Amino acid sequence: MTGVALVTGGNRGIGLATATALAKAGMRVAVTHRGGGAPAELFGVRCDVRDAEQVDRAFTEVERELGPVGVLVANAGVTRDRLVATMGPEDFEDVLRTNLTGAYLVARRAVRGMVRHRGGRIVLVASVSALTGARGQANYTAAKAGMIGFARSAALELASRGITVNVVAPGWISTDMTDELPEAARVEAAAHVPMRRFGAPEEAAAAIAFLASDAASYVTGVVLPVDGGLSLER
Ligand code: NDP
């Protein structure tokens, strides 16, 4: 693979594993961070995906330093789990702004250059919980389900321009996000996965890298679960 990839939230977790996989495949890779910096081997740009101006500045910097962005991975995400009855509007809105509005803002900015260059790959990182629902995650599943609708519509709009838009829907992956859960909850969760374990960030990254590659040139608008069979069980 050649060209430039930008991975939001690529400083850790699934995003970092994806950035590393794309770099190994031969791409020049930029990652966003929110002030914590990026690993030395990757080009880091500071960006909060909730803010359109920061998104524009980050893209401009990447384009100037590395060249036009041909692959966008919209991976930045947060959870703020609460039961619906106790979920405040700020818990709901902030999770939507980061996961859904953030994905829209970066995709919109990426599409400008991709249309000019008549091609590109956009991969959005949603979650299998968007397909199944999850107790305590009404905000998160609403955002992730919204990303799927967004991706399908964008895929239809952009197909004739040679731009694909796809979604990877991870199940349980071992990262800081899931390390926050108590050990007992993680053991219980793993027991419900047909493969009886959490996935590694590299396993989600491999699916993202495939959808970002030339090999996926005729794949658009799909949702690819990477979940050890979890979504089959519900
Ligand atoms: P982590 O918590 O390890 O990393 C989250 C990343 O998102 C960090 O790089 C963080 O940046 C970035 N981020 C958060 N908010 C913003 C923001 N406003 N602007 C820019 N960047 C932001 O999560 P994972 O690696 O586990 O998750 C990556 C994606 O995969 C997320 O979208 C998540 O919802 C999804 N996912 C994860 C699953 C899992 O089991 N781990 C399961 C299903 C989906 P910073 O370092 O600056 O905080």
PDB file of C-alpha atoms and ligand atoms in Angstrom:
ATOM      1  CA  MET A   1       0.000   0.000   0.000  1.00  0.00           C
ATOM      2  CA  THR A   2       1.242   3.499  -0.766  1.00  0.00           C
ATOM      3  CA  GLY A   3       0.069   7.019   0.017  1.00  0.00           C
ATOM      4  CA  VAL A   4      -1.009   8.755   3.196  1.00  0.00           C
ATOM      5  CA  ALA A   5      -3.319   7.500   5.950  1.00  0.00           C
ATOM      6  CA  LEU A   6      -4.762   9.479   8.849  1.00  0.00           C
ATOM      7  CA  VAL A   7      -5.994   7.552  11.892  1.00  0.00           C
ATOM      8  CA  THR A   8      -7.949   9.492  14.500  1.00  0.00           C
ATOM      9  CA  GLY A   9      -7.203   8.350  18.041  1.00  0.00           C
ATOM     10  CA  GLY A  10      -4.185   6.568  16.571  1.00  0.00           C
ATOM     11  CA  ASN A  11      -1.991   7.227  19.587  1.00  0.00           C
ATOM     12  CA  ARG A  12      -3.208   4.149  21.495  1.00  0.00           C
ATOM     13  CA  GLY A  13      -5.453   1.089  21.435  1.00  0.00           C
ATOM     14  CA  ILE A  14      -7.083  -0.067  18.196  1.00  0.00           C
ATOM     15  CA  GLY A  15      -6.047   3.173  16.467  1.00  0.00           C
ATOM     16  CA  LEU A  16      -2.363   2.651  17.251  1.00  0.00           C
ATOM     17  CA  ALA A  17      -2.493  -0.983  16.113  1.00  0.00           C
ATOM     18  CA  THR A  18      -4.128   0.204  12.875  1.00  0.00           C
ATOM     19  CA  ALA A  19      -1.575   2.967  12.306  1.00  0.00           C
ATOM     20  CA  THR A  20       1.223   0.442  12.869  1.00  0.00           C
ATOM     21  CA  ALA A  21      -0.343  -2.054  10.430  1.00  0.00           C
ATOM     22  CA  LEU A  22      -0.769   0.615   7.740  1.00  0.00           C
ATOM     23  CA  ALA A  23       2.820   1.830   8.235  1.00  0.00           C
ATOM     24  CA  LYS A  24       4.106  -1.763   7.953  1.00  0.00           C
ATOM     25  CA  ALA A  25       2.129  -2.098   4.708  1.00  0.00           C
ATOM     26  CA  GLY A  26       4.084   0.861   3.312  1.00  0.00           C
ATOM     27  CA  MET A  27       1.860   3.879   3.966  1.00  0.00           C
ATOM     28  CA  ARG A  28       2.918   7.227   5.397  1.00  0.00           C
ATOM     29  CA  VAL A  29       0.760   7.408   8.523  1.00  0.00           C
ATOM     30  CA  ALA A  30      -0.435  10.312  10.648  1.00  0.00           C
ATOM     31  CA  VAL A  31      -2.308   9.908  13.919  1.00  0.00           C
ATOM     32  CA  THR A  32      -4.284  12.364  15.994  1.00  0.00           C
ATOM     33  CA  HIS A  33      -3.795  12.808  19.725  1.00  0.00           C
ATOM     34  CA  ARG A  34      -5.267  15.275  22.213  1.00  0.00           C
ATOM     35  CA  GLY A  35      -2.050  16.555  23.749  1.00  0.00           C
ATOM     36  CA  GLY A  36      -0.458  13.326  24.973  1.00  0.00           C
ATOM     37  CA  GLY A  37       1.713  13.067  21.858  1.00  0.00           C
ATOM     38  CA  ALA A  38       2.131  10.193  19.433  1.00  0.00           C
ATOM     39  CA  PRO A  39       4.653   7.335  19.263  1.00  0.00           C
ATOM     40  CA  ALA A  40       7.927   8.580  17.723  1.00  0.00           C
ATOM     41  CA  GLU A  41       7.659   6.502  14.534  1.00  0.00           C
ATOM     42  CA  LEU A  42       4.286   8.054  13.601  1.00  0.00           C
ATOM     43  CA  PHE A  43       3.480  11.609  12.535  1.00  0.00           C
ATOM     44  CA  GLY A  44       1.308  13.063  15.307  1.00  0.00           C
ATOM     45  CA  VAL A  45      -1.151  15.939  14.967  1.00  0.00           C
ATOM     46  CA  ARG A  46      -3.099  17.416  17.820  1.00  0.00           C
ATOM     47  CA  CYS A  47      -6.847  17.275  17.206  1.00  0.00           C
ATOM     48  CA  ASP A  48     -10.078  17.016  19.122  1.00  0.00           C
ATOM     49  CA  VAL A  49     -12.485  15.500  16.587  1.00  0.00           C
ATOM     50  CA  ARG A  50     -15.442  17.343  18.132  1.00  0.00           C
ATOM     51  CA  ASP A  51     -14.083  20.635  16.777  1.00  0.00           C
ATOM     52  CA  ALA A  52     -14.352  21.348  13.018  1.00  0.00           C
ATOM     53  CA  GLU A  53     -11.522  23.940  13.093  1.00  0.00           C
ATOM     54  CA  GLN A  54      -9.110  21.547  14.786  1.00  0.00           C
ATOM     55  CA  VAL A  55     -10.056  18.861  12.262  1.00  0.00           C
ATOM     56  CA  ASP A  56      -9.352  21.231   9.381  1.00  0.00           C
ATOM     57  CA  ARG A  57      -6.005  22.303  10.896  1.00  0.00           C
ATOM     58  CA  ALA A  58      -4.952  18.690  11.471  1.00  0.00           C
ATOM     59  CA  PHE A  59      -5.708  17.701   7.869  1.00  0.00           C
ATOM     60  CA  THR A  60      -3.924  20.776   6.533  1.00  0.00           C
ATOM     61  CA  GLU A  61      -0.823  19.907   8.572  1.00  0.00           C
ATOM     62  CA  VAL A  62      -0.854  16.274   7.418  1.00  0.00           C
ATOM     63  CA  GLU A  63      -1.341  17.308   3.780  1.00  0.00           C
ATOM     64  CA  ARG A  64       1.545  19.767   4.043  1.00  0.00           C
ATOM     65  CA  GLU A  65       3.951  17.330   5.732  1.00  0.00           C
ATOM     66  CA  LEU A  66       2.992  13.978   4.188  1.00  0.00           C
ATOM     67  CA  GLY A  67       0.751  14.660   1.153  1.00  0.00           C
ATOM     68  CA  PRO A  68      -2.941  14.166   0.324  1.00  0.00           C
ATOM     69  CA  VAL A  69      -4.852  11.815   2.626  1.00  0.00           C
ATOM     70  CA  GLY A  70      -5.991   8.737   0.681  1.00  0.00           C
ATOM     71  CA  VAL A  71      -7.055   6.651   3.678  1.00  0.00           C
ATOM     72  CA  LEU A  72      -9.042   7.922   6.652  1.00  0.00           C
ATOM     73  CA  VAL A  73      -9.710   5.746   9.689  1.00  0.00           C
ATOM     74  CA  ALA A  74     -12.281   7.417  11.967  1.00  0.00           C
ATOM     75  CA  ASN A  75     -11.434   5.553  15.144  1.00  0.00           C
ATOM     76  CA  ALA A  76     -11.565   8.132  17.965  1.00  0.00           C
ATOM     77  CA  GLY A  77     -14.227   7.182  20.460  1.00  0.00           C
ATOM     78  CA  VAL A  78     -15.318   7.359  24.070  1.00  0.00           C
ATOM     79  CA  THR A  79     -17.815   5.648  26.341  1.00  0.00           C
ATOM     80  CA  ARG A  80     -19.699   7.192  29.219  1.00  0.00           C
ATOM     81  CA  ASP A  81     -21.852   4.334  30.460  1.00  0.00           C
ATOM     82  CA  ARG A  82     -25.022   5.051  32.459  1.00  0.00           C
ATOM     83  CA  LEU A  83     -28.497   3.559  32.557  1.00  0.00           C
ATOM     84  CA  VAL A  84     -30.960   5.599  30.511  1.00  0.00           C
ATOM     85  CA  ALA A  85     -32.864   6.668  33.629  1.00  0.00           C
ATOM     86  CA  THR A  86     -29.775   8.353  35.091  1.00  0.00           C
ATOM     87  CA  MET A  87     -28.048   9.457  31.881  1.00  0.00           C
ATOM     88  CA  GLY A  88     -27.673  13.237  31.839  1.00  0.00           C
ATOM     89  CA  PRO A  89     -27.865  15.169  28.559  1.00  0.00           C
ATOM     90  CA  GLU A  90     -24.134  15.903  28.730  1.00  0.00           C
ATOM     91  CA  ASP A  91     -23.304  12.175  28.943  1.00  0.00           C
ATOM     92  CA  PHE A  92     -25.507  11.555  25.932  1.00  0.00           C
ATOM     93  CA  GLU A  93     -24.369  14.500  23.848  1.00  0.00           C
ATOM     94  CA  ASP A  94     -20.658  14.211  24.473  1.00  0.00           C
ATOM     95  CA  VAL A  95     -20.606  10.564  23.420  1.00  0.00           C
ATOM     96  CA  LEU A  96     -22.541  11.473  20.265  1.00  0.00           C
ATOM     97  CA  ARG A  97     -20.275  14.429  19.540  1.00  0.00           C
ATOM     98  CA  THR A  98     -17.073  12.401  19.818  1.00  0.00           C
ATOM     99  CA  ASN A  99     -18.131   9.188  18.098  1.00  0.00           C
ATOM    100  CA  LEU A 100     -20.703  10.340  15.535  1.00  0.00           C
ATOM    101  CA  THR A 101     -20.190  14.055  14.904  1.00  0.00           C
ATOM    102  CA  GLY A 102     -16.423  13.501  15.083  1.00  0.00           C
ATOM    103  CA  ALA A 103     -16.611  10.797  12.399  1.00  0.00           C
ATOM    104  CA  TYR A 104     -18.732  13.082  10.213  1.00  0.00           C
ATOM    105  CA  LEU A 105     -16.331  16.015  10.631  1.00  0.00           C
ATOM    106  CA  VAL A 106     -13.226  14.032   9.690  1.00  0.00           C
ATOM    107  CA  ALA A 107     -14.972  12.189   6.839  1.00  0.00           C
ATOM    108  CA  ARG A 108     -16.279  15.464   5.401  1.00  0.00           C
ATOM    109  CA  ARG A 109     -12.816  17.000   5.490  1.00  0.00           C
ATOM    110  CA  ALA A 110     -11.208  13.889   3.970  1.00  0.00           C
ATOM    111  CA  VAL A 111     -13.737  13.678   1.145  1.00  0.00           C
ATOM    112  CA  ARG A 112     -12.713  17.096  -0.209  1.00  0.00           C
ATOM    113  CA  GLY A 113      -9.255  15.853  -1.162  1.00  0.00           C
ATOM    114  CA  MET A 114     -10.420  12.357  -2.114  1.00  0.00           C
ATOM    115  CA  VAL A 115     -12.923  13.739  -4.641  1.00  0.00           C
ATOM    116  CA  ARG A 116     -10.139  15.843  -6.170  1.00  0.00           C
ATOM    117  CA  HIS A 117      -7.902  12.778  -6.460  1.00  0.00           C
ATOM    118  CA  ARG A 118     -10.769  10.546  -7.612  1.00  0.00           C
ATOM    119  CA  GLY A 119     -10.307   7.856  -4.995  1.00  0.00           C
ATOM    120  CA  GLY A 120      -9.961   7.064  -1.336  1.00  0.00           C
ATOM    121  CA  ARG A 121     -10.810   4.761   1.519  1.00  0.00           C
ATOM    122  CA  ILE A 122     -12.789   5.703   4.603  1.00  0.00           C
ATOM    123  CA  VAL A 123     -13.145   3.208   7.437  1.00  0.00           C
ATOM    124  CA  LEU A 124     -15.287   4.048  10.445  1.00  0.00           C
ATOM    125  CA  VAL A 125     -14.773   2.161  13.700  1.00  0.00           C
ATOM    126  CA  ALA A 126     -18.195   1.496  15.234  1.00  0.00           C
ATOM    127  CA  SER A 127     -19.061  -1.422  17.540  1.00  0.00           C
ATOM    128  CA  VAL A 128     -21.094  -4.640  17.463  1.00  0.00           C
ATOM    129  CA  SER A 129     -23.100  -3.124  20.303  1.00  0.00           C
ATOM    130  CA  ALA A 130     -24.664  -0.865  17.621  1.00  0.00           C
ATOM    131  CA  LEU A 131     -26.225  -4.007  16.142  1.00  0.00           C
ATOM    132  CA  THR A 132     -27.233  -5.737  19.356  1.00  0.00           C
ATOM    133  CA  GLY A 133     -27.789  -2.970  21.918  1.00  0.00           C
ATOM    134  CA  ALA A 134     -25.974  -2.939  25.264  1.00  0.00           C
ATOM    135  CA  ARG A 135     -27.255  -2.177  28.762  1.00  0.00           C
ATOM    136  CA  GLY A 136     -25.763   1.065  30.059  1.00  0.00           C
ATOM    137  CA  GLN A 137     -24.672   2.176  26.597  1.00  0.00           C
ATOM    138  CA  ALA A 138     -27.711   3.853  25.010  1.00  0.00           C
ATOM    139  CA  ASN A 139     -25.582   6.910  24.203  1.00  0.00           C
ATOM    140  CA  TYR A 140     -22.717   4.865  22.755  1.00  0.00           C
ATOM    141  CA  THR A 141     -24.901   2.445  20.752  1.00  0.00           C
ATOM    142  CA  ALA A 142     -26.935   5.356  19.368  1.00  0.00           C
ATOM    143  CA  ALA A 143     -23.709   7.000  18.204  1.00  0.00           C
ATOM    144  CA  LYS A 144     -22.261   3.805  16.744  1.00  0.00           C
ATOM    145  CA  ALA A 145     -25.544   2.905  14.985  1.00  0.00           C
ATOM    146  CA  GLY A 146     -25.563   6.460  13.619  1.00  0.00           C
ATOM    147  CA  MET A 147     -22.073   5.878  12.212  1.00  0.00           C
ATOM    148  CA  ILE A 148     -23.375   2.861  10.301  1.00  0.00           C
ATOM    149  CA  GLY A 149     -26.197   4.885   8.724  1.00  0.00           C
ATOM    150  CA  PHE A 150     -23.768   7.671   7.927  1.00  0.00           C
ATOM    151  CA  ALA A 151     -21.323   5.247   6.300  1.00  0.00           C
ATOM    152  CA  ARG A 152     -23.990   3.626   4.125  1.00  0.00           C
ATOM    153  CA  SER A 153     -25.269   6.988   2.865  1.00  0.00           C
ATOM    154  CA  ALA A 154     -21.756   8.295   2.232  1.00  0.00           C
ATOM    155  CA  ALA A 155     -20.867   5.035   0.441  1.00  0.00           C
ATOM    156  CA  LEU A 156     -23.798   5.572  -1.939  1.00  0.00           C
ATOM    157  CA  GLU A 157     -22.857   9.200  -2.573  1.00  0.00           C
ATOM    158  CA  LEU A 158     -19.166   8.522  -3.135  1.00  0.00           C
ATOM    159  CA  ALA A 159     -19.080   5.171  -4.957  1.00  0.00           C
ATOM    160  CA  SER A 160     -18.991   6.776  -8.401  1.00  0.00           C
ATOM    161  CA  ARG A 161     -15.948   8.821  -7.294  1.00  0.00           C
ATOM    162  CA  GLY A 162     -13.926   5.709  -6.467  1.00  0.00           C
ATOM    163  CA  ILE A 163     -14.216   6.373  -2.724  1.00  0.00           C
ATOM    164  CA  THR A 164     -15.267   3.482  -0.484  1.00  0.00           C
ATOM    165  CA  VAL A 165     -16.813   3.912   2.957  1.00  0.00           C
ATOM    166  CA  ASN A 166     -16.968   0.913   5.268  1.00  0.00           C
ATOM    167  CA  VAL A 167     -17.445   0.123   8.937  1.00  0.00           C
ATOM    168  CA  VAL A 168     -15.557  -2.211  11.236  1.00  0.00           C
ATOM    169  CA  ALA A 169     -17.614  -3.254  14.255  1.00  0.00           C
ATOM    170  CA  PRO A 170     -15.360  -4.654  16.962  1.00  0.00           C
ATOM    171  CA  GLY A 171     -16.604  -6.741  19.839  1.00  0.00           C
ATOM    172  CA  TRP A 172     -14.568  -6.941  23.050  1.00  0.00           C
ATOM    173  CA  ILE A 173     -11.001  -5.809  22.361  1.00  0.00           C
ATOM    174  CA  SER A 174      -8.316  -5.481  25.065  1.00  0.00           C
ATOM    175  CA  THR A 175      -7.477  -1.763  25.261  1.00  0.00           C
ATOM    176  CA  ASP A 176      -7.596   1.028  27.860  1.00  0.00           C
ATOM    177  CA  MET A 177     -11.346   1.257  27.131  1.00  0.00           C
ATOM    178  CA  THR A 178     -12.043  -2.285  28.318  1.00  0.00           C
ATOM    179  CA  ASP A 179      -9.264  -2.271  30.974  1.00  0.00           C
ATOM    180  CA  GLU A 180     -11.508   0.216  32.820  1.00  0.00           C
ATOM    181  CA  LEU A 181     -13.954  -2.633  33.537  1.00  0.00           C
ATOM    182  CA  PRO A 182     -13.585  -4.630  36.755  1.00  0.00           C
ATOM    183  CA  GLU A 183     -11.773  -7.967  36.278  1.00  0.00           C
ATOM    184  CA  ALA A 184     -14.953  -9.930  37.138  1.00  0.00           C
ATOM    185  CA  ALA A 185     -16.914  -8.094  34.439  1.00  0.00           C
ATOM    186  CA  ARG A 186     -14.223  -8.869  31.854  1.00  0.00           C
ATOM    187  CA  VAL A 187     -14.211 -12.574  32.756  1.00  0.00           C
ATOM    188  CA  GLU A 188     -18.006 -12.666  32.531  1.00  0.00           C
ATOM    189  CA  ALA A 189     -17.955 -10.829  29.182  1.00  0.00           C
ATOM    190  CA  ALA A 190     -15.335 -13.173  27.711  1.00  0.00           C
ATOM    191  CA  ALA A 191     -17.414 -16.183  28.766  1.00  0.00           C
ATOM    192  CA  HIS A 192     -20.230 -14.959  26.484  1.00  0.00           C
ATOM    193  CA  VAL A 193     -17.974 -14.679  23.426  1.00  0.00           C
ATOM    194  CA  PRO A 194     -18.124 -17.832  21.268  1.00  0.00           C
ATOM    195  CA  MET A 195     -14.301 -17.692  21.004  1.00  0.00           C
ATOM    196  CA  ARG A 196     -14.157 -17.304  24.831  1.00  0.00           C
ATOM    197  CA  ARG A 197     -11.700 -14.422  24.806  1.00  0.00           C
ATOM    198  CA  PHE A 198     -11.262 -10.720  24.095  1.00  0.00           C
ATOM    199  CA  GLY A 199      -9.646  -9.795  20.790  1.00  0.00           C
ATOM    200  CA  ALA A 200      -6.281  -8.072  20.475  1.00  0.00           C
ATOM    201  CA  PRO A 201      -6.096  -4.565  18.969  1.00  0.00           C
ATOM    202  CA  GLU A 202      -4.078  -6.082  16.107  1.00  0.00           C
ATOM    203  CA  GLU A 203      -7.031  -8.334  15.200  1.00  0.00           C
ATOM    204  CA  ALA A 204      -9.332  -5.318  14.759  1.00  0.00           C
ATOM    205  CA  ALA A 205      -6.529  -3.471  12.949  1.00  0.00           C
ATOM    206  CA  ALA A 206      -6.128  -6.282  10.397  1.00  0.00           C
ATOM    207  CA  ALA A 207      -9.776  -5.911   9.319  1.00  0.00           C
ATOM    208  CA  ILE A 208      -9.453  -2.129   9.125  1.00  0.00           C
ATOM    209  CA  ALA A 209      -6.249  -2.420   7.094  1.00  0.00           C
ATOM    210  CA  PHE A 210      -7.976  -4.798   4.669  1.00  0.00           C
ATOM    211  CA  LEU A 211     -10.842  -2.354   4.062  1.00  0.00           C
ATOM    212  CA  ALA A 212      -8.262   0.420   3.613  1.00  0.00           C
ATOM    213  CA  SER A 213      -6.280  -1.584   1.075  1.00  0.00           C
ATOM    214  CA  ASP A 214      -6.370  -1.950  -2.711  1.00  0.00           C
ATOM    215  CA  ALA A 215      -7.587  -5.516  -2.138  1.00  0.00           C
ATOM    216  CA  ALA A 216     -10.951  -4.107  -0.942  1.00  0.00           C
ATOM    217  CA  SER A 217     -11.448  -2.019  -4.096  1.00  0.00           C
ATOM    218  CA  TYR A 218     -14.976  -3.411  -4.780  1.00  0.00           C
ATOM    219  CA  VAL A 219     -16.204  -3.393  -1.160  1.00  0.00           C
ATOM    220  CA  THR A 220     -18.265  -0.442   0.015  1.00  0.00           C
ATOM    221  CA  GLY A 221     -21.036   0.199   2.529  1.00  0.00           C
ATOM    222  CA  VAL A 222     -20.392  -2.970   4.534  1.00  0.00           C
ATOM    223  CA  VAL A 223     -20.313  -3.518   8.285  1.00  0.00           C
ATOM    224  CA  LEU A 224     -17.637  -6.053   9.237  1.00  0.00           C
ATOM    225  CA  PRO A 225     -17.902  -7.435  12.771  1.00  0.00           C
ATOM    226  CA  VAL A 226     -14.594  -8.410  14.404  1.00  0.00           C
ATOM    227  CA  ASP A 227     -16.013  -9.956  17.526  1.00  0.00           C
ATOM    228  CA  GLY A 228     -15.114 -13.639  17.954  1.00  0.00           C
ATOM    229  CA  GLY A 229     -18.702 -14.505  17.014  1.00  0.00           C
ATOM    230  CA  LEU A 230     -20.334 -12.344  19.709  1.00  0.00           C
ATOM    231  CA  SER A 231     -22.974 -10.831  17.419  1.00  0.00           C
ATOM    232  CA  LEU A 232     -24.123 -14.353  16.437  1.00  0.00           C
ATOM    233  CA  GLU A 233     -25.083 -15.141  20.024  1.00  0.00           C
ATOM    234  CA  ARG A 234     -27.627 -12.383  20.588  1.00  0.00           C
TER     235      ARG A 234
HETATM  236  P1  NDP B   1      -9.036   3.746  23.748  1.00  0.00           P
HETATM  237  O1  NDP B   1      -9.814   4.258  24.909  1.00  0.00           O
HETATM  238  O2  NDP B   1      -7.853   2.865  23.965  1.00  0.00           O
HETATM  239  O3  NDP B   1      -8.604   4.945  22.799  1.00  0.00           O
HETATM  240  C1  NDP B   1      -9.538   5.914  22.411  1.00  0.00           C
HETATM  241  C2  NDP B   1      -8.855   6.837  21.426  1.00  0.00           C
HETATM  242  O4  NDP B   1      -9.809   7.831  21.027  1.00  0.00           O
HETATM  243  C3  NDP B   1      -7.677   7.577  22.060  1.00  0.00           C
HETATM  244  O5  NDP B   1      -6.666   7.703  21.104  1.00  0.00           O
HETATM  245  C4  NDP B   1      -8.286   8.929  22.392  1.00  0.00           C
HETATM  246  O6  NDP B   1      -7.343   9.990  22.389  1.00  0.00           O
HETATM  247  C5  NDP B   1      -9.217   9.106  21.205  1.00  0.00           C
HETATM  248  N1  NDP B   1     -10.237  10.126  21.470  1.00  0.00           N
HETATM  249  C6  NDP B   1     -11.218  10.114  22.395  1.00  0.00           C
HETATM  250  N2  NDP B   1     -11.945  11.253  22.342  1.00  0.00           N
HETATM  251  C7  NDP B   1     -11.389  12.001  21.342  1.00  0.00           C
HETATM  252  C8  NDP B   1     -11.672  13.276  20.797  1.00  0.00           C
HETATM  253  N3  NDP B   1     -12.683  14.033  21.252  1.00  0.00           N
HETATM  254  N4  NDP B   1     -10.896  13.737  19.800  1.00  0.00           N
HETATM  255  C9  NDP B   1      -9.865  12.987  19.327  1.00  0.00           C
HETATM  256  N5  NDP B   1      -9.543  11.780  19.801  1.00  0.00           N
HETATM  257  C10 NDP B   1     -10.301  11.292  20.805  1.00  0.00           C
HETATM  258  O7  NDP B   1     -10.145   2.998  22.865  1.00  0.00           O
HETATM  259  P2  NDP B   1     -10.093   1.755  21.870  1.00  0.00           P
HETATM  260  O8  NDP B   1      -8.801   1.690  21.160  1.00  0.00           O
HETATM  261  O9  NDP B   1     -10.600   0.586  22.602  1.00  0.00           O
HETATM  262  O10 NDP B   1     -11.257   2.198  20.877  1.00  0.00           O
HETATM  263  C11 NDP B   1     -11.025   2.679  19.573  1.00  0.00           C
HETATM  264  C12 NDP B   1     -12.361   2.692  18.852  1.00  0.00           C
HETATM  265  O11 NDP B   1     -12.894   1.369  18.839  1.00  0.00           O
HETATM  266  C13 NDP B   1     -13.412   3.562  19.537  1.00  0.00           C
HETATM  267  O12 NDP B   1     -14.179   4.225  18.579  1.00  0.00           O
HETATM  268  C14 NDP B   1     -14.249   2.553  20.296  1.00  0.00           C
HETATM  269  O13 NDP B   1     -15.545   3.026  20.516  1.00  0.00           O
HETATM  270  C15 NDP B   1     -14.205   1.374  19.353  1.00  0.00           C
HETATM  271  N6  NDP B   1     -14.502   0.096  19.970  1.00  0.00           N
HETATM  272  C16 NDP B   1     -13.703  -0.427  20.967  1.00  0.00           C
HETATM  273  C17 NDP B   1     -14.013  -1.636  21.527  1.00  0.00           C
HETATM  274  C18 NDP B   1     -13.194  -2.271  22.593  1.00  0.00           C
HETATM  275  O14 NDP B   1     -13.625  -3.324  23.133  1.00  0.00           O
HETATM  276  N7  NDP B   1     -12.041  -1.746  22.956  1.00  0.00           N
HETATM  277  C19 NDP B   1     -15.208  -2.388  21.112  1.00  0.00           C
HETATM  278  C20 NDP B   1     -15.961  -1.761  20.068  1.00  0.00           C
HETATM  279  C21 NDP B   1     -15.604  -0.566  19.525  1.00  0.00           C
HETATM  280  P3  NDP B   1      -6.561  10.407  23.762  1.00  0.00           P
HETATM  281  O15 NDP B   1      -5.424   9.448  23.913  1.00  0.00           O
HETATM  282  O16 NDP B   1      -6.129  11.803  23.493  1.00  0.00           O
HETATM  283  O17 NDP B   1      -7.573  10.283  24.880  1.00  0.00           O
END
